[in-house]
Coordinates of C-alpha atoms and ligand atoms in Angstrom, one line a residue:
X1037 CA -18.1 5.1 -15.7
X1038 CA -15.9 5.1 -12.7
X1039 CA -17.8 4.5 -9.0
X1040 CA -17.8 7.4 -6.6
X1041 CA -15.9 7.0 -3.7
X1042 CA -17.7 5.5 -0.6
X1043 CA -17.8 7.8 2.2
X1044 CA -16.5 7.3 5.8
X1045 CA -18.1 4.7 8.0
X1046 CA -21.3 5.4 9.3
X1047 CA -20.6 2.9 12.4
X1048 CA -16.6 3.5 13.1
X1049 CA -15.9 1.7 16.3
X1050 CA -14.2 -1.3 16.2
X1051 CA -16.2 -4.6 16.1
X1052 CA -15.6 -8.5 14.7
X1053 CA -14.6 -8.5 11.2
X1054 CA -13.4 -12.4 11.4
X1055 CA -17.4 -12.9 11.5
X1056 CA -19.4 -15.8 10.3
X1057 CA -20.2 -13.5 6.4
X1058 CA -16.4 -13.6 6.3
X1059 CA -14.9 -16.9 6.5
X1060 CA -11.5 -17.7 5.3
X1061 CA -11.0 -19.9 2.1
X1062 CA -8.0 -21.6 0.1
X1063 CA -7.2 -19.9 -3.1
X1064 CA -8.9 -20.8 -6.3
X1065 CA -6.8 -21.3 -9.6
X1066 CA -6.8 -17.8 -11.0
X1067 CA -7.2 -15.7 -7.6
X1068 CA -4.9 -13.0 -7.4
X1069 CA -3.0 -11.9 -4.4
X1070 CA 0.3 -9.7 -4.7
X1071 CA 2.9 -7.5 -2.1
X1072 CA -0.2 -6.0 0.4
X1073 CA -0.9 -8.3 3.3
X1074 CA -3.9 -5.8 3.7
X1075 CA -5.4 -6.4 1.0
X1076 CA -4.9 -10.2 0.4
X1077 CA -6.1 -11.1 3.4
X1078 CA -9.6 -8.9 2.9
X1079 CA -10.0 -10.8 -0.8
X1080 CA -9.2 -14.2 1.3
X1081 CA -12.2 -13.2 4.0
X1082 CA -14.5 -11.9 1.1
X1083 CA -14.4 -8.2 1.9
X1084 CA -13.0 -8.2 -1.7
X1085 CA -13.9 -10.5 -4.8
X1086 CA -11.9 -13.8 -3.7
X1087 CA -10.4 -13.5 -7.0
X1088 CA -8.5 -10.9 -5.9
X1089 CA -9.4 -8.3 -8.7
X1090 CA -11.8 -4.9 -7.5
X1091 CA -12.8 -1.9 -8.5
X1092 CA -11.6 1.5 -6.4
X1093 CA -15.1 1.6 -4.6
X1094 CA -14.5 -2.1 -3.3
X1095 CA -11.1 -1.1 -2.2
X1096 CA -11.9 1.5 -0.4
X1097 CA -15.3 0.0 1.2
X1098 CA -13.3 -3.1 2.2
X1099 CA -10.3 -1.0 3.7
X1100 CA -12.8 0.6 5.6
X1101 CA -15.0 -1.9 7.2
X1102 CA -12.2 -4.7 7.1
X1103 CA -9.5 -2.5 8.8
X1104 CA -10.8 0.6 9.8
X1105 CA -8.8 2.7 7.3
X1106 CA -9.8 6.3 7.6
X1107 CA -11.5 7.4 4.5
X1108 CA -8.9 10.1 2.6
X1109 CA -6.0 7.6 3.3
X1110 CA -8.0 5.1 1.8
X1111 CA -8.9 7.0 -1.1
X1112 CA -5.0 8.2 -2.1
X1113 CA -3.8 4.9 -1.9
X1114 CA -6.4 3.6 -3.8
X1115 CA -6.4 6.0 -6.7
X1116 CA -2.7 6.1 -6.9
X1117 CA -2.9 2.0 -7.2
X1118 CA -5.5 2.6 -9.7
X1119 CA -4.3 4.8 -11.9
X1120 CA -0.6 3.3 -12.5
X1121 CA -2.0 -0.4 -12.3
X1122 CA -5.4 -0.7 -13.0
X1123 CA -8.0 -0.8 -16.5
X1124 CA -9.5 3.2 -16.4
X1125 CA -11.8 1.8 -19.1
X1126 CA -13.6 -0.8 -17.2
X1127 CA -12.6 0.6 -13.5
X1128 CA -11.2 -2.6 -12.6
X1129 CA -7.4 -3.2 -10.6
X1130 CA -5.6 -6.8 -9.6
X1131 CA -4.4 -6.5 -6.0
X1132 CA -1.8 -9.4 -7.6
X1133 CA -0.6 -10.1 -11.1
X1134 CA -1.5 -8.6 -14.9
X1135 CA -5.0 -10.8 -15.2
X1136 CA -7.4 -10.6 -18.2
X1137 CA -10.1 -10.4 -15.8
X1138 CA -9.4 -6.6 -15.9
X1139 CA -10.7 -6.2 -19.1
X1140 CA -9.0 -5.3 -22.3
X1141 CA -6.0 -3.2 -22.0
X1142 CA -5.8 0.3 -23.7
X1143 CA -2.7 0.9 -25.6
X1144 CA 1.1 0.9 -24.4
X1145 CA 2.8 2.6 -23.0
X1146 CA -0.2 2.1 -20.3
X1147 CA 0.8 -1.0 -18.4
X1148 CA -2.0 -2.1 -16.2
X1149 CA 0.0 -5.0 -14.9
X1150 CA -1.9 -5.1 -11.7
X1151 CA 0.0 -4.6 -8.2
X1152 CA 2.8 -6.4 -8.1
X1153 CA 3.7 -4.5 -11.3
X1154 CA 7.5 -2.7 -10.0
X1155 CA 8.0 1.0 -10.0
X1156 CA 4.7 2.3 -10.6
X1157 CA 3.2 1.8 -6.7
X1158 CA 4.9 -1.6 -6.1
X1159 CA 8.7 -0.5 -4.7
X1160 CA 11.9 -1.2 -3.2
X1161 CA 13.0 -2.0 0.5
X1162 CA 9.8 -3.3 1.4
X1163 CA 9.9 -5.2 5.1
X1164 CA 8.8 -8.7 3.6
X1165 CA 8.8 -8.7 -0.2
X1166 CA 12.2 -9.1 -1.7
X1167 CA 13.4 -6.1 -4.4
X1168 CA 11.8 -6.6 -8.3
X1169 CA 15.7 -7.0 -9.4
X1170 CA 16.0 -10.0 -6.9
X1171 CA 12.8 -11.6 -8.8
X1172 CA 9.6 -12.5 -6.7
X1173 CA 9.0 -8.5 -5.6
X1174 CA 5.4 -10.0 -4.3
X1175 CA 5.7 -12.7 -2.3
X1176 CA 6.6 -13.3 1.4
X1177 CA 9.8 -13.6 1.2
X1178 CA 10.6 -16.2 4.3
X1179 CA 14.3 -15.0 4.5
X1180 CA 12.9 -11.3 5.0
X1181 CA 10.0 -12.3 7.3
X1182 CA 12.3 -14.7 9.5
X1183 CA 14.4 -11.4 9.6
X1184 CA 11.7 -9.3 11.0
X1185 CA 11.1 -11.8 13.2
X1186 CA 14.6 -11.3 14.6
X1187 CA 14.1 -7.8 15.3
X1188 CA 10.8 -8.5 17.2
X1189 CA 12.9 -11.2 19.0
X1190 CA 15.4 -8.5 20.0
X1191 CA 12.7 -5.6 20.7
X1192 CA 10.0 -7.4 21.5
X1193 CA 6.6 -7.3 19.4
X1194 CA 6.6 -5.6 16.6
X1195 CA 5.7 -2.0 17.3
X1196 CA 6.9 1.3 16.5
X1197 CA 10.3 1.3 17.8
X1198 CA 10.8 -2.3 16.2
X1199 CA 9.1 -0.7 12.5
X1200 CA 11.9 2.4 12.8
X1201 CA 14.6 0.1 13.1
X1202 CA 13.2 -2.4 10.2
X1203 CA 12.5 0.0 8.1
X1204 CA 16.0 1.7 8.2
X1205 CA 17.7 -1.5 7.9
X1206 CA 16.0 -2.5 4.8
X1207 CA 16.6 0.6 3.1
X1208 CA 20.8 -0.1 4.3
X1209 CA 20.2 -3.6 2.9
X1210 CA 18.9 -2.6 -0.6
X1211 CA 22.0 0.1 -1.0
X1212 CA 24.6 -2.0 -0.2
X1213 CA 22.9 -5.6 -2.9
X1214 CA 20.6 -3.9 -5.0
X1215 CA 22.3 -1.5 -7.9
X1216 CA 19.1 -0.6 -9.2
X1217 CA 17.8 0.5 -5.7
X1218 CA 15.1 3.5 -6.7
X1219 CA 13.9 5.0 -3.1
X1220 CA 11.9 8.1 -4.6
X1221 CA 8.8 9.8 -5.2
X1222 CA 5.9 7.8 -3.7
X1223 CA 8.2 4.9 -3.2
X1224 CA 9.6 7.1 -0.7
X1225 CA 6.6 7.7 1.2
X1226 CA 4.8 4.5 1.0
X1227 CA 7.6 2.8 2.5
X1228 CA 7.0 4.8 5.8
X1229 CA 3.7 4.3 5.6
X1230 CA 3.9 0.6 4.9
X1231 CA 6.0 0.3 7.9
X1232 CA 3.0 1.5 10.0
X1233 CA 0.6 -0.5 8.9
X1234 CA 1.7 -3.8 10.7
X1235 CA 1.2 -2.4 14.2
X1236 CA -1.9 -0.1 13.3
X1237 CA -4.5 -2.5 11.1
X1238 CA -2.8 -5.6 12.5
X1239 CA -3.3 -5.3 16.1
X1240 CA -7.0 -6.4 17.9
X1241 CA -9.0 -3.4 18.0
X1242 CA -9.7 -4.3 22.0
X1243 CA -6.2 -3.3 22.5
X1244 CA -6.0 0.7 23.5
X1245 CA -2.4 1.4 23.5
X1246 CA -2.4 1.2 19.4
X1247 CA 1.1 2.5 18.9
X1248 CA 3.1 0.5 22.1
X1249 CA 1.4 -2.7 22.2
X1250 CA 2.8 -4.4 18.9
X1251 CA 2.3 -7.7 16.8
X1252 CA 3.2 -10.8 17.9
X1253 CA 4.6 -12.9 15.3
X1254 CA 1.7 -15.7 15.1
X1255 CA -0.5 -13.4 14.3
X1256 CA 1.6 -11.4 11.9
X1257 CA 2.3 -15.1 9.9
X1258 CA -1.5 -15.2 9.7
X1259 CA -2.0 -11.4 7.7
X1260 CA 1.8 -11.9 5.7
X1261 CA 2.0 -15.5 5.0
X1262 CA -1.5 -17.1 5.0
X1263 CA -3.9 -13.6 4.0
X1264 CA -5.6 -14.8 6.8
X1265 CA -7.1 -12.8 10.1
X1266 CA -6.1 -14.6 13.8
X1267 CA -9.3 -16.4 15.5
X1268 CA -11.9 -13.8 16.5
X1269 CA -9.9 -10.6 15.3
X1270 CA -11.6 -7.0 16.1
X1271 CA -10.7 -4.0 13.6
X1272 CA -9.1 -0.9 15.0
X1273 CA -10.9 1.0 17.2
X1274 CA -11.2 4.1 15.4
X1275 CA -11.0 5.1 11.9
X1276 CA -7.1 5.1 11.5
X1277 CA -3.6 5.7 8.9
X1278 CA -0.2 5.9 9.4
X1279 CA -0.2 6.8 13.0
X1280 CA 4.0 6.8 13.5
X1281 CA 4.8 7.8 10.5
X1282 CA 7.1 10.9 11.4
X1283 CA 8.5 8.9 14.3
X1284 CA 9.9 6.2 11.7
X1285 CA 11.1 8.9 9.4
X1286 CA 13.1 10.5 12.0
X1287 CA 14.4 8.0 14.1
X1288 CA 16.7 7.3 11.3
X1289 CA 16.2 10.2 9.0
X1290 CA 16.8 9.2 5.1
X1291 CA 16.6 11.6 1.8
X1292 CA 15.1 10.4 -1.1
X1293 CA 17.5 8.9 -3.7
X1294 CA 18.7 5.7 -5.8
X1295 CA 21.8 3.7 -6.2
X1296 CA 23.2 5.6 -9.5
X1297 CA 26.5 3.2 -10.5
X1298 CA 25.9 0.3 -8.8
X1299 CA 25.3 -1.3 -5.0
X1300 CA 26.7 1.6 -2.5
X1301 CA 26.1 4.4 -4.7
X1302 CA 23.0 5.9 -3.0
X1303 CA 22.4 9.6 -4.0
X1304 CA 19.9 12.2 -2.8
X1305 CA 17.5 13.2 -6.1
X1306 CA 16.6 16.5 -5.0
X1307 CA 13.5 16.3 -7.7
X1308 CA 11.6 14.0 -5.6
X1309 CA 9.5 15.4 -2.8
X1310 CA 10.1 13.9 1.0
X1311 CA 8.1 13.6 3.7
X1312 CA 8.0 17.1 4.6
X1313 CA 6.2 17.8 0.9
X1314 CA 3.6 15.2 -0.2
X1315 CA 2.1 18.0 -2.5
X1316 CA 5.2 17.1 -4.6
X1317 CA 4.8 13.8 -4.7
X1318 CA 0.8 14.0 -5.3
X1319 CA 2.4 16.3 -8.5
X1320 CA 5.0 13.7 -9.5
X1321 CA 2.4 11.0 -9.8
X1322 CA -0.2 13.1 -11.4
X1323 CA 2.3 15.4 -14.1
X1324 CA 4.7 12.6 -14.5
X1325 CA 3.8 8.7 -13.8
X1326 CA 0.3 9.1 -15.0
X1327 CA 0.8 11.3 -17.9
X1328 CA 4.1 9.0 -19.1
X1329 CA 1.4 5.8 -19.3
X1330 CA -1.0 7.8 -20.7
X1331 CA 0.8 10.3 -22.8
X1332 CA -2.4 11.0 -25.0
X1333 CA -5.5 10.0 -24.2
X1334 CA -9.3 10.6 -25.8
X1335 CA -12.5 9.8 -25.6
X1336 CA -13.8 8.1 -22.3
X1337 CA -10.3 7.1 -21.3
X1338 CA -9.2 10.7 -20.8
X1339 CA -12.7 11.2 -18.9
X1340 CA -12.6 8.7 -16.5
X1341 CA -8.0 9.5 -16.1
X1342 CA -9.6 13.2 -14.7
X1343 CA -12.4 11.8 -12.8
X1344 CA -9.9 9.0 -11.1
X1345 CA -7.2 12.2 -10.6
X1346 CA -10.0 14.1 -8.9
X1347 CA -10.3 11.3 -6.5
X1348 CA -6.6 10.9 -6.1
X1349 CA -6.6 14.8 -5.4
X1350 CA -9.4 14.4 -3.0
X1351 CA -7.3 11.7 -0.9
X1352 CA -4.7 14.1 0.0
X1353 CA -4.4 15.3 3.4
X1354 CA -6.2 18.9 3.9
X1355 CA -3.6 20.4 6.0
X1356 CA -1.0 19.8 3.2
X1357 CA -2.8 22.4 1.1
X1358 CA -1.8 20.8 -2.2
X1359 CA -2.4 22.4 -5.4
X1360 CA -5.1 19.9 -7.5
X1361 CA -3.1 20.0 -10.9
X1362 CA -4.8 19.2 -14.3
X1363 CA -2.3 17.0 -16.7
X1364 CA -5.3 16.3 -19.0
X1365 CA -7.8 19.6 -18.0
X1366 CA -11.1 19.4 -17.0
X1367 CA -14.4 17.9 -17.8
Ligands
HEM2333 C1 2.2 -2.9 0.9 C2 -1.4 -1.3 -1.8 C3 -4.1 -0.9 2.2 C4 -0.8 -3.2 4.7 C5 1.5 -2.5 -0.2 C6 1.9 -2.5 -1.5 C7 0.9 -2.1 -2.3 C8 -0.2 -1.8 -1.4 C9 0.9 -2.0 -3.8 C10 3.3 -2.9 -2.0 C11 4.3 -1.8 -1.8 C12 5.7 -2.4 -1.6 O1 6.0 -2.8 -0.4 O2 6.5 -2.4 -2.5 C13 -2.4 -1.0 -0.9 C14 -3.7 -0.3 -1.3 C15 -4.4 -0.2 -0.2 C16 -3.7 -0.8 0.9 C17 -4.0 0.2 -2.7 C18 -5.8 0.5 0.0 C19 -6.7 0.3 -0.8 C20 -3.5 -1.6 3.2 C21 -4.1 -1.9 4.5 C22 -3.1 -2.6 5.2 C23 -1.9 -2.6 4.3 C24 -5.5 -1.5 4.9 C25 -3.2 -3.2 6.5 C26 -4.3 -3.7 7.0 C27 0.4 -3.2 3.9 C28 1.7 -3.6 4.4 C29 2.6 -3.5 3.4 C30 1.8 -3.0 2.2 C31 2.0 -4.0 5.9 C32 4.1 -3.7 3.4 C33 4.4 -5.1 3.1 C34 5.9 -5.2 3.2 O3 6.7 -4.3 3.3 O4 6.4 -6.4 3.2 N1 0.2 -2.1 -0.1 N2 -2.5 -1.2 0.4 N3 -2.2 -2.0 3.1 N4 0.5 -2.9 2.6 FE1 -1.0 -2.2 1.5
MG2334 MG1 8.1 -3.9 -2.7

């Protein structure tokens, strides 16, 4: 049966996390890493299996104490990862690749391909990974990174202000070469929320002014390129999310929306929720992605799809005030 979700840190202040438990090591043949330089570099220091596969209680445990990821944050990424790429049978997810090492797969059309798998949390316009029709939608792309390092250049570390611009140009970069450019649903708002995370988990937790301060590029080289944390690197110093994110969004405001005919063809899809509704996007993922891999479920799969949705649910902000919706009822 599916693990309970840890709770919040007992100790939350910021501390060594590049310790002497948590060396750094070389990949083995078979590890997995995939499009979160969060999460590959806590499977390369051991907070995760080195082989890169975990359950949801890992995840969440390792976001926590590796990063200082505040605990309901923690918990909706890591369900919505889970449910659209992981095994629900044996409770296990690849932060990388489709691996056998999850278990056996339950039927199509459920995919559990894993993290790198496109469209289901894995999306476009991302700040270092190149777009799934381009190929490699997982790996640092040194083209990307070399042009993120251009706009630190011009801004100076990579902060807030540098993430807003980023992030914007990105999204201009994948309308005008990308015709199958999908900027939706929770695409739409983990792409804000990616854009954060740079500044916010990658940033010594000795250094107070979290959101002006920024990341210089050696170190960032060391979290996107080598899954590795800098020399005697200090987690944030409180438990923390996407602190930003509404300054990103509306520094260069965007619907959500896809290229319909073609490069340059980007049109607002009314159906998916924005930033102003996650409640909608919580219902998109729950009524819609879920349900389309698991169209019918029984036995213990459809148990552990409602215990992993209750989870999700339980990961979304309180002051949204979402609905918790039922696509396969209740226990
Ligand atoms: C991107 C999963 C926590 C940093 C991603 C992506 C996935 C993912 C699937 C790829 C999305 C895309 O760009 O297309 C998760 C899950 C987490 C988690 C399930 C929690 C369990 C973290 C943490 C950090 C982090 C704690 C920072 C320490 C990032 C960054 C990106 C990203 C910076 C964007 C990379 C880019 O745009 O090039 N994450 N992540 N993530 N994640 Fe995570
Ligand atoms: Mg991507």
């Amino acid at each position: 049966a599916p693990g309970t979700p840890p709770a919040p840190l007992k100790f939350n202040g910021t501390k060594l996390v590049h310790d002497r438990d948590h060396p750094w090591t070389s990949l083995r043949k078979g590890d997995m890493r995939g499009p979160c330089p969060g999460l590959n570099t806590l499977a390369s220091h051991g907070y995760l299996p080195r082989d890169g596969v975990a359950t949801p209680a890992q995840l969440i445990q390792a976001v926590q104490e590796g990063f200082n990821m505040e605990n309901g944050i923690a918990r909706f990424v890591t369900y919505a990862a889970h449910l659209v790429d992981g095994n629900l049978v044996t409770d296990l997810v690849s932060i990388g690749g489709k691996t056998r090492k999850t278990g056996d797969d339950t039927p199509a059309p459920a995919i559990i391909g894993g993290m790198n798998t496109h469209g289901t949390f894995e999306g476009d316009a991302s700040l270092t990974r190149a777009d799934a029709f381009f190929g490699d939608n997982h790996s640092l792309n040194q083209t990307l990174f070399d042009q993120a390092s251009e706009h630190c250049t011009h801004w100076g570390l990579y902060n807030m202000t540098v993430a807003a611009e980023l992030r914007y140009h990105r999204i201009q970069e994948s309308i005008a070469t990308n015709p199958q450019f999908d900027f939706r649903h929770l695409r739409f708002f983990t792409a804000y929320a990616e854009a954060t995370f740079a500044y916010t988990f990658f940033v010594d937790g000795r250094i107070s002014n979290r959101t002006t301060a920024g990341l210089d590029m050696t170190n960032a080289t060391l979290f996107f390129r080598d899954s590795k944390f800098p020399r005697d690197f200090w987690r944030p110093p409180f438990p923390t999310g996407p602190i930003g994110f509404n300054e990103i969004a509306q520094a260069h405001p965007m619907v959500p929306g896809r290229n319909v005919q073609g490069i340059n063809s980007f049109t607002h899809d009314p159906s998916s929720g924005d930033l102003t509704d996650l409640c909608l996007i919580y219902n998109h993922l729950a009524n819609v992605v879920v349900r389309g891999l698991y169209p019918n479920p029984k036995g213990v799969l459809r148990k552990n799809l409602i215990i992993n949705l209750g989870h999700l649910y339980s990961g979304t902000p309180k002051q949204s005030g979402c609905e918790e919706v039922f696509p396969y009822g209740k226990l």
